[in-house]
Short mmCIF file of C-alpha atoms in Angstrom, two decimals:
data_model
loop_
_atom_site.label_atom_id
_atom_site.label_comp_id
_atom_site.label_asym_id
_atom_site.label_seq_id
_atom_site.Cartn_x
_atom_site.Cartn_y
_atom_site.Cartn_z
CA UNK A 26 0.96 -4.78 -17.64
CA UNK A 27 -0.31 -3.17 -21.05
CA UNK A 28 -2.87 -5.37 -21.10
CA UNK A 29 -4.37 -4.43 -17.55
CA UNK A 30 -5.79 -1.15 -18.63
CA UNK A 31 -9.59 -2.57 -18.34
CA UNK A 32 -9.02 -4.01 -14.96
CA UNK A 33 -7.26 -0.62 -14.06
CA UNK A 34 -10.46 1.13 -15.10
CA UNK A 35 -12.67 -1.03 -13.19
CA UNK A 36 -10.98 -0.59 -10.29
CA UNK A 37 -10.83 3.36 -10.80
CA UNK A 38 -14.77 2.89 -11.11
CA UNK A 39 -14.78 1.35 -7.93
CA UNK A 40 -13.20 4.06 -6.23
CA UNK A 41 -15.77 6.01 -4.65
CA UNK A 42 -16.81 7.48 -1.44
CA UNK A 43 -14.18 7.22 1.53
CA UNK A 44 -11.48 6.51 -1.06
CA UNK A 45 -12.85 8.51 -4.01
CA UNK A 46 -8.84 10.08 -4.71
CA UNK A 47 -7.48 6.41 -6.14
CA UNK A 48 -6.49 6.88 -9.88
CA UNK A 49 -6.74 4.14 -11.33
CA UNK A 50 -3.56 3.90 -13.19
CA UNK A 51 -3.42 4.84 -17.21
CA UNK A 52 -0.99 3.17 -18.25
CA UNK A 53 -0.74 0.15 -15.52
CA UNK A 54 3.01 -0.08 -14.94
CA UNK A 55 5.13 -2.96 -13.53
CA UNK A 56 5.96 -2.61 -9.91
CA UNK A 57 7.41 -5.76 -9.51
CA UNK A 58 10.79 -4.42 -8.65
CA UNK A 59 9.67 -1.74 -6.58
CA UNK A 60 12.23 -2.26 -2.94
CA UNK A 61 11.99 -2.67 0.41
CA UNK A 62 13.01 -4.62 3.54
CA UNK A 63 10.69 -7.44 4.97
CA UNK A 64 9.52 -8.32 8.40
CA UNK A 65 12.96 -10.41 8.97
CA UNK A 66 14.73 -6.64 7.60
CA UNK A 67 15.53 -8.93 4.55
CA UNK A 68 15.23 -7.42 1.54
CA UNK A 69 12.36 -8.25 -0.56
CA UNK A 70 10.42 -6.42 -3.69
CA UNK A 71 6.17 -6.49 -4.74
CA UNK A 72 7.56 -9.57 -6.85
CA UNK A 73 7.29 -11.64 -3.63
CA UNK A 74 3.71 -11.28 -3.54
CA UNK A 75 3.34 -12.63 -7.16
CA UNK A 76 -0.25 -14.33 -6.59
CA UNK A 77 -1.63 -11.90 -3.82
CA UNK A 78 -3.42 -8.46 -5.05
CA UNK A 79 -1.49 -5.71 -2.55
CA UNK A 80 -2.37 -2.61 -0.80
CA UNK A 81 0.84 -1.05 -0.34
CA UNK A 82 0.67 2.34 1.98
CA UNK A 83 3.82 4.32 2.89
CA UNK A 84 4.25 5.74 5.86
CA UNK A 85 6.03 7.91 8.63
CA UNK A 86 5.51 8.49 12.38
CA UNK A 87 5.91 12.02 12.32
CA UNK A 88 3.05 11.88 8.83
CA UNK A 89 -0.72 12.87 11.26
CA UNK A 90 -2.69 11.60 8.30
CA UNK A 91 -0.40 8.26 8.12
CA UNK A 92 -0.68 7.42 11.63
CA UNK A 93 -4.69 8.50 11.92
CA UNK A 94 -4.83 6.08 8.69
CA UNK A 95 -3.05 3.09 10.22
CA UNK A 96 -5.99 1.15 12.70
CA UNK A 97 -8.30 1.38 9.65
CA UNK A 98 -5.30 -0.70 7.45
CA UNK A 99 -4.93 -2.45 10.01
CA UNK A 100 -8.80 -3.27 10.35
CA UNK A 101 -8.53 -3.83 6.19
CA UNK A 102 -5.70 -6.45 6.68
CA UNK A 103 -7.93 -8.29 9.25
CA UNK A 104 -11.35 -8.10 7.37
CA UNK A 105 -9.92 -9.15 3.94
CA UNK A 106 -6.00 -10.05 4.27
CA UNK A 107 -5.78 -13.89 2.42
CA UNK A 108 -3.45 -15.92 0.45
CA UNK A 109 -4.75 -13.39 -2.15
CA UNK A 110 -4.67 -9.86 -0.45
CA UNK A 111 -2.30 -8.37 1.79
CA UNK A 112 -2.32 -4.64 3.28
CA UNK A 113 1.90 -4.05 2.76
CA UNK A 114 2.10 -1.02 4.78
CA UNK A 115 5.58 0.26 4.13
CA UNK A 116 7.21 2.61 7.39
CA UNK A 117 9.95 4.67 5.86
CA UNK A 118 11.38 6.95 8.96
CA UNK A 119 14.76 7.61 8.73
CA UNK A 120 16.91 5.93 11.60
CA UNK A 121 16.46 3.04 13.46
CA UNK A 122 13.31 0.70 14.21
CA UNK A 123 12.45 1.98 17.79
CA UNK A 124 9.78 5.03 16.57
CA UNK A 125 8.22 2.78 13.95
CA UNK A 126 7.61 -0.52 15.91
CA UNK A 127 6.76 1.22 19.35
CA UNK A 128 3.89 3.65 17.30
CA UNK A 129 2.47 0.26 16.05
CA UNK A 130 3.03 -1.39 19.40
CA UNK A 131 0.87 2.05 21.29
CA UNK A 132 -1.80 1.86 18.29
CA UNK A 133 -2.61 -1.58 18.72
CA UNK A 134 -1.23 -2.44 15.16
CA UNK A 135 -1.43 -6.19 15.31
CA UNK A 136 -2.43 -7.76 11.56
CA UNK A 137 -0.01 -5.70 9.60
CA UNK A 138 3.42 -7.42 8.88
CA UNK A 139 6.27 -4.77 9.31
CA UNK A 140 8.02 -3.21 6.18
CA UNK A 141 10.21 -0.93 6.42
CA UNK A 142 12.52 1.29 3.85
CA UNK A 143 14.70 3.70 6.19
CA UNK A 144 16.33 5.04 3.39
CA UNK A 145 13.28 6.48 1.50
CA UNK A 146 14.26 5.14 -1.61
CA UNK A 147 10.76 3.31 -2.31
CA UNK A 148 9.59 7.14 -1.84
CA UNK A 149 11.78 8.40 -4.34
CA UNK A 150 11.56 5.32 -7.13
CA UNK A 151 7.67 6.38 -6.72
CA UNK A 152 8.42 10.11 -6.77
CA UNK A 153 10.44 10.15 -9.94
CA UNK A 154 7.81 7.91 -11.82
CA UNK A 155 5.02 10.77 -10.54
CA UNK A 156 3.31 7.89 -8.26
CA UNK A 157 4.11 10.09 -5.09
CA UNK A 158 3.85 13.74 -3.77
CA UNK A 159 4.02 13.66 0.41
CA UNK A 160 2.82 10.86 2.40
CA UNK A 161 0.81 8.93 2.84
CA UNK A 162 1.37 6.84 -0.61
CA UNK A 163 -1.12 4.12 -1.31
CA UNK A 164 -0.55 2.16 -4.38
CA UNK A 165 -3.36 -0.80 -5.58
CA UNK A 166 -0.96 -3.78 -7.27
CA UNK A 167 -2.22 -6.81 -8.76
CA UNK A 168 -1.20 -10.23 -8.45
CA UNK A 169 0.94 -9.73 -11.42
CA UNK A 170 2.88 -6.89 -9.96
CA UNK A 171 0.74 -4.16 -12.33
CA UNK A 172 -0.01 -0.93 -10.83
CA UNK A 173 -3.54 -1.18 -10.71
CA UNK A 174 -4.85 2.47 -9.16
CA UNK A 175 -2.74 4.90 -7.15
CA UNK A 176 -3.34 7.99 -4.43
CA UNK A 177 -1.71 10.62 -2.22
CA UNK A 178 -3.25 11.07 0.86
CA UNK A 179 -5.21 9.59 3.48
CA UNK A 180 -8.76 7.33 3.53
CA UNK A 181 -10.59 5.50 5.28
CA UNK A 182 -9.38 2.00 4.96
CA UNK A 183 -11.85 0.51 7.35
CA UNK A 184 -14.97 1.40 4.97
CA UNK A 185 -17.41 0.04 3.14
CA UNK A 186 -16.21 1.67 0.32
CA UNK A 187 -12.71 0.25 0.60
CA UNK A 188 -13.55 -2.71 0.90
CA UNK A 189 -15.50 -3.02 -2.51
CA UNK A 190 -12.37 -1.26 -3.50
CA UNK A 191 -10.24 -4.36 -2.81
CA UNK A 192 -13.15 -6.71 -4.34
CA UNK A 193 -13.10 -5.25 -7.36
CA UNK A 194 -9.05 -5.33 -7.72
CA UNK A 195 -9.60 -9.23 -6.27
CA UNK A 196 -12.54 -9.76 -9.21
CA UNK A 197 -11.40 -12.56 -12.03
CA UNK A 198 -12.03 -11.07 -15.57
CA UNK A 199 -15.15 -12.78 -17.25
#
């Protein structure tokens, strides 16, 4: 991932407007084992979407910004979700799948696959590497599995401004 650091850059330089607070990330880091379960509740890492550029956002039902921030990813995954981009939003209440799937079911949630991570400790990995403060966690990985750009907080996924966000992280290098 060493050699990412221009493509980490240009994607920083692309972060402007509605999602202005994405880092890009100096150094990029390997995410690739980064955990979590899958929409079967198998158990899957970022290194099954080698090929695919990924959005990942954590998030909880009792986080405001997380669930104000969830149409607009869901709007993101529908404008722009490919064989080369997916939105990977990542719940990670504690407990069982009933508040997760029936806040997504009341929202309207209907592009975004369901992750999940009940025991927080995709929150923690991300924590102890200084990737994340409080939710919600949005993390820019390339098809690789290199941490391209990073943020705490909430945007607005369903901009403009995101969206040349995820062009640039799709762009080939010259």
């Amino acid at each position: 991932c060493s050699a990412k650091q221009e493509k980490a850059k240009a994607v920083g330089d692309a972060a402007t407007g509605h999602v202005a607070a994405m880092l890009a990330a100096d150094p990029p880091r390997s995410l690739k084992n980064l955990g979590f379960n899958g929409p079967d509740g198998e158990a899957m890492t970022v290194a099954d979407f080698s090929g695919r550029v990924v959005l990942m956002n954590l998030w909880a039902t009792w986080c405001t910004p997380c669930r104000e921030e969830m149409p607009a990813l869901d709007a993101l995954q529908s404008a722009k979700g490919s064989d080369a981009f997916e939105v990977v939003a990542v719940n990670v209440d504690r407990g069982d799948d009933e508040k997760p799937t029936t806040f997504l079911q009341e929202t309207g949630i209907e592009a975004l696959g369901y992750y999940r991570d009940a025991s927080m400790k995709i929150f923690n990995d991300l924590k102890s590497q200084g990737l994340a403060l409080g939710l919600p966690v949005t993390l820019l990985i390339d098809e690789d599995g290199c941490l391209l750009a990073h943020m705490n907080g909430p945007a607005e996924w369903g901009s403009p401004d995101a969206e040349r966000l995820i062009d640039a992280a799709l762009a080939k290098p010259e």
